[in-house]
Tab-separated table of C-alpha atoms in Angstrom:
chain	number	residue	atom	x	y	z
A	1	GLU	CA	79.747	87.440	81.303
A	2	LEU	CA	83.728	88.953	81.383
A	3	LYS	CA	85.142	86.104	81.789
A	4	VAL	CA	89.205	86.642	82.883
A	5	GLU	CA	91.699	84.043	81.696
A	6	GLN	CA	95.450	83.090	82.249
A	7	ASN	CA	97.642	80.569	81.609
A	8	PRO	CA	99.712	78.551	82.835
A	9	LEU	CA	98.114	78.398	85.951
A	10	PHE	CA	101.418	76.693	87.455
A	11	LEU	CA	105.002	77.707	85.828
A	12	SER	CA	107.897	75.943	87.502
A	13	MET	CA	110.796	77.518	85.986
A	14	GLN	CA	114.312	77.744	87.274
A	15	GLU	CA	116.554	80.972	88.429
A	16	GLY	CA	117.517	82.999	85.645
A	17	LYS	CA	115.287	82.063	83.240
A	18	ASN	CA	112.639	84.210	81.152
A	19	TYR	CA	109.183	83.339	80.479
A	20	THR	CA	106.156	84.701	79.985
A	21	ILE	CA	101.533	85.215	81.575
A	22	TYR	CA	99.643	85.499	80.036
A	23	CYS	CA	95.770	87.617	80.321
A	24	ASN	CA	93.577	87.034	78.505
A	25	TYR	CA	89.990	89.030	78.665
A	26	SER	CA	86.979	88.752	77.068
A	27	THR	CA	85.230	91.975	75.965
A	28	THR	CA	86.135	95.758	76.382
A	29	SER	CA	87.884	96.953	78.892
A	30	ASP	CA	91.086	99.591	79.366
A	31	ARG	CA	92.198	99.089	82.493
A	32	LEU	CA	93.814	96.136	84.010
A	33	TYR	CA	95.435	94.962	87.458
A	34	TRP	CA	98.985	92.567	87.913
A	35	TYR	CA	97.973	91.453	91.617
A	36	ARG	CA	101.144	89.387	93.506
A	37	GLN	CA	99.665	87.068	96.126
A	38	ASP	CA	102.218	85.193	98.777
A	39	PRO	CA	100.730	81.599	100.721
A	40	GLY	CA	98.474	82.494	103.627
A	41	LYS	CA	99.932	86.311	102.374
A	42	SER	CA	96.549	88.983	101.114
A	43	LEU	CA	97.301	90.721	97.810
A	44	GLU	CA	99.970	92.525	96.882
A	45	SER	CA	99.253	95.604	93.350
A	46	LEU	CA	101.765	95.542	91.019
A	47	PHE	CA	100.654	96.462	87.920
A	48	VAL	CA	98.167	99.249	86.914
A	49	LEU	CA	97.614	99.384	83.035
A	50	LEU	CA	95.141	102.430	81.802
A	51	SER	CA	95.488	102.704	78.034
A	52	ASN	CA	96.244	100.304	74.869
A	53	GLY	CA	98.858	99.747	74.498
A	54	ALA	CA	100.709	100.358	78.397
A	55	VAL	CA	104.044	99.177	79.380
A	56	LYS	CA	104.784	98.836	82.923
A	57	GLN	CA	108.754	97.362	84.359
A	58	GLU	CA	109.073	97.234	88.050
A	59	GLY	CA	112.930	95.635	88.715
A	60	ARG	CA	112.853	92.093	87.004
A	61	LEU	CA	108.866	91.539	85.662
A	62	MET	CA	107.295	93.753	83.276
A	63	ALA	CA	103.310	93.893	82.217
A	64	SER	CA	102.168	95.447	79.139
A	65	LEU	CA	98.993	95.373	78.003
A	66	ASP	CA	97.056	95.463	74.658
A	67	THR	CA	93.486	96.455	74.354
A	68	LYS	CA	92.321	95.173	70.799
A	69	ALA	CA	94.321	92.010	71.695
A	70	ARG	CA	92.624	91.769	74.853
A	71	LEU	CA	95.717	91.115	76.009
A	72	SER	CA	98.501	91.666	79.453
A	73	THR	CA	101.148	89.899	79.484
A	74	LEU	CA	103.309	89.516	82.558
A	75	HIS	CA	107.121	89.218	81.495
A	76	ILE	CA	109.361	87.586	84.049
A	77	THR	CA	112.993	87.715	83.555
A	78	ALA	CA	116.296	85.929	85.711
A	79	ALA	CA	113.408	85.017	87.167
A	80	VAL	CA	114.947	84.664	91.419
A	81	HIS	CA	113.226	82.597	93.513
A	82	ASP	CA	111.708	85.264	95.984
A	83	LEU	CA	109.119	86.285	92.709
A	84	SER	CA	107.738	82.613	93.596
A	85	ALA	CA	104.079	83.221	94.313
A	86	THR	CA	101.032	83.285	92.775
A	87	TYR	CA	99.949	86.243	90.492
A	88	PHE	CA	96.475	87.093	89.081
A	89	CYS	CA	94.989	89.623	86.486
A	90	ALA	CA	92.144	91.593	87.282
A	91	VAL	CA	89.846	93.729	84.685
A	92	VAL	CA	87.324	96.431	85.341
A	93	LEU	CA	84.113	95.246	84.115
A	94	TYR	CA	82.012	99.019	83.665
A	95	GLY	CA	78.034	98.947	84.913
A	96	GLY	CA	78.504	102.152	85.273
A	97	ALA	CA	77.223	102.140	88.285
A	98	THR	CA	77.426	98.127	89.284
A	99	ASN	CA	81.883	98.759	88.832
A	100	LYS	CA	83.655	95.228	89.462
A	101	LEU	CA	86.769	93.725	89.509
A	102	ILE	CA	86.811	90.398	87.639
A	103	PHE	CA	89.403	88.230	88.516
A	104	GLY	CA	92.320	85.707	86.190
A	105	THR	CA	92.276	82.027	87.318
A	106	GLY	CA	95.978	83.086	89.028
A	107	THR	CA	98.999	81.356	87.952
A	108	LEU	CA	100.803	79.533	91.514
A	109	LEU	CA	104.514	80.909	89.916
A	110	ALA	CA	107.693	78.458	91.648
A	111	VAL	CA	111.249	79.315	90.664
A	112	GLN	CA	113.448	76.669	91.430
A	113	PRO	CA	117.078	77.432	92.823
B	1	GLU	CA	99.107	105.570	105.866
B	2	ALA	CA	97.353	103.189	107.415
B	3	GLY	CA	96.190	100.229	105.025
B	4	VAL	CA	93.888	98.400	105.470
B	5	THR	CA	92.880	96.533	108.337
B	6	GLN	CA	90.702	93.481	108.928
B	7	SER	CA	89.106	91.243	111.587
B	8	PRO	CA	89.821	88.676	113.355
B	9	THR	CA	92.618	87.467	111.762
B	10	HIS	CA	91.544	83.785	112.174
B	11	LEU	CA	87.510	82.361	112.689
B	12	ILE	CA	86.388	79.273	113.705
B	13	LYS	CA	83.376	78.934	114.676
B	14	THR	CA	80.546	75.758	113.860
B	15	ARG	CA	77.892	74.450	111.041
B	16	GLY	CA	74.843	75.880	111.660
B	17	GLN	CA	76.462	79.252	113.174
B	18	GLN	CA	76.858	83.084	112.599
B	19	ALA	CA	80.322	84.670	111.634
B	20	THR	CA	80.973	88.850	111.863
B	21	LEU	CA	83.431	90.031	109.766
B	22	ARG	CA	85.305	93.811	109.822
B	23	CYS	CA	87.075	95.727	107.569
B	24	SER	CA	88.381	99.739	107.884
B	25	PRO	CA	88.973	101.169	104.320
B	26	ILE	CA	92.412	103.122	104.096
B	27	SER	CA	91.824	107.228	104.270
B	28	GLY	CA	89.185	108.736	101.685
B	29	HIS	CA	88.592	105.922	100.629
B	30	THR	CA	84.493	105.350	99.647
B	31	SER	CA	84.208	101.834	98.638
B	32	VAL	CA	85.068	98.259	100.537
B	33	TYR	CA	84.675	95.184	97.964
B	34	TRP	CA	84.284	91.086	99.973
B	35	TYR	CA	86.027	88.100	98.044
B	36	GLN	CA	86.336	84.550	98.872
B	37	GLN	CA	88.703	82.236	98.656
B	38	ALA	CA	88.610	79.047	98.722
B	39	LEU	CA	91.300	76.762	98.776
B	40	GLY	CA	91.968	75.869	95.052
B	41	LEU	CA	89.633	78.246	93.626
B	42	GLY	CA	90.356	82.120	92.708
B	43	LEU	CA	89.122	85.354	93.952
B	44	GLN	CA	85.543	85.850	93.816
B	45	PHE	CA	83.287	88.824	93.699
B	46	LEU	CA	81.285	89.484	96.985
B	47	LEU	CA	79.903	92.708	97.306
B	48	TRP	CA	80.154	96.323	97.535
B	49	TYR	CA	79.847	98.907	99.330
B	50	ASP	CA	79.654	102.575	98.498
B	51	GLU	CA	79.313	105.619	100.936
B	52	GLY	CA	77.030	102.908	102.370
B	53	GLU	CA	74.620	101.507	100.003
B	54	GLU	CA	75.393	97.987	98.410
B	55	ARG	CA	76.036	98.422	95.084
B	56	ASN	CA	77.330	95.007	93.463
B	57	ARG	CA	76.543	91.471	94.787
B	58	GLY	CA	78.812	88.374	93.478
B	59	ASN	CA	76.565	84.801	92.524
B	60	PHE	CA	76.414	84.095	96.751
B	61	PRO	CA	72.625	83.280	98.725
B	62	PRO	CA	70.988	85.966	100.609
B	63	ARG	CA	73.243	84.828	104.115
B	64	PHE	CA	75.925	86.323	103.241
B	65	SER	CA	75.181	90.410	103.893
B	66	GLY	CA	76.455	93.328	104.981
B	67	ARG	CA	76.997	96.358	105.361
B	68	GLN	CA	78.748	99.477	105.330
B	69	PHE	CA	78.873	102.553	108.243
B	70	PRO	CA	79.028	106.174	108.136
B	71	ASN	CA	83.407	105.995	109.279
B	72	TYR	CA	83.336	103.608	105.752
B	73	SER	CA	83.887	100.175	107.459
B	74	SER	CA	82.403	97.167	106.802
B	75	GLU	CA	81.016	94.224	108.362
B	76	LEU	CA	80.251	90.794	106.184
B	77	ASN	CA	77.526	88.883	108.326
B	78	VAL	CA	77.568	84.912	107.178
B	79	ASN	CA	74.744	83.007	108.925
B	80	ALA	CA	73.536	79.527	108.454
B	81	LEU	CA	76.947	78.392	108.443
B	82	GLU	CA	78.329	76.207	105.763
B	83	LEU	CA	81.269	73.813	106.118
B	84	GLU	CA	82.331	75.225	102.078
B	85	ASP	CA	81.958	78.111	103.362
B	86	SER	CA	86.280	77.769	104.344
B	87	ALA	CA	87.674	80.474	103.199
B	88	LEU	CA	90.432	83.553	102.939
B	89	TYR	CA	87.795	86.575	103.074
B	90	LEU	CA	89.608	89.403	101.415
B	91	CYS	CA	88.929	92.539	101.693
B	92	ALA	CA	89.259	96.491	98.969
B	93	SER	CA	88.980	99.841	99.186
B	94	SER	CA	89.075	101.935	96.311
B	95	SER	CA	88.793	105.572	95.946
B	96	LEU	CA	85.845	105.851	92.725
B	97	THR	CA	89.187	106.682	90.991
B	98	PRO	CA	91.693	105.579	89.680
B	99	TYR	CA	89.739	102.468	91.316
B	100	GLU	CA	92.291	101.246	91.844
B	101	GLN	CA	91.853	98.414	94.754
B	102	TYR	CA	93.802	97.607	97.802
B	103	PHE	CA	93.404	94.714	99.831
B	104	GLY	CA	93.647	94.396	103.383
B	105	PRO	CA	94.721	91.069	105.002
B	106	GLY	CA	92.182	88.839	105.398
B	107	THR	CA	90.578	86.501	107.664
B	108	ARG	CA	91.058	83.549	107.460
B	109	LEU	CA	87.113	81.626	108.046
B	110	THR	CA	87.513	78.210	109.651
B	111	VAL	CA	83.879	75.899	109.860
B	112	THR	CA	83.634	72.633	111.803
């Protein structure tokens, strides 16, 4: 069964600092998603990574995918308070007609002024 | 383009009752997914419907059921509600290619 693990689970960082969130998964998949969730709200799609070596950037966030290592990273550059949220990675588990998306545990990011 | 919509926003039920949650996918999407997000827990996959058929099911008891209508909207039914069913229920839709899921605003179910 596919397991998706994120670390850290909780990250408190100061504004202006850099940090990386890691997403490891246990079986082969070539499709990974990053989502953001604000408290009490739904999930917002951030990045879709579709191949080994894929790198995408949006503002202060950059995501990358290494399918050989089964690892994705979400790098935060010069954090600002507005980035405070929970970040989820999700990996597609292929099963023919039964594909499903498996979510990581989530990383709660708190950016302190 | 309208996003995924869900209703109601909040739902309060008592233990033993039934709850019905509704979801309308993005136009052109044929797949609808349901997830449960209980407080302090991650997103747990519940059900996947595509073209009116149940395609996959998560590790939930049979009292969680649903259906998809010809217009691809979907309904999630939870029978014999238990306190631990209190959670945010999220619906997502996708086309089969490229499989990216778009989430609705969620229904907050509270069981007292």
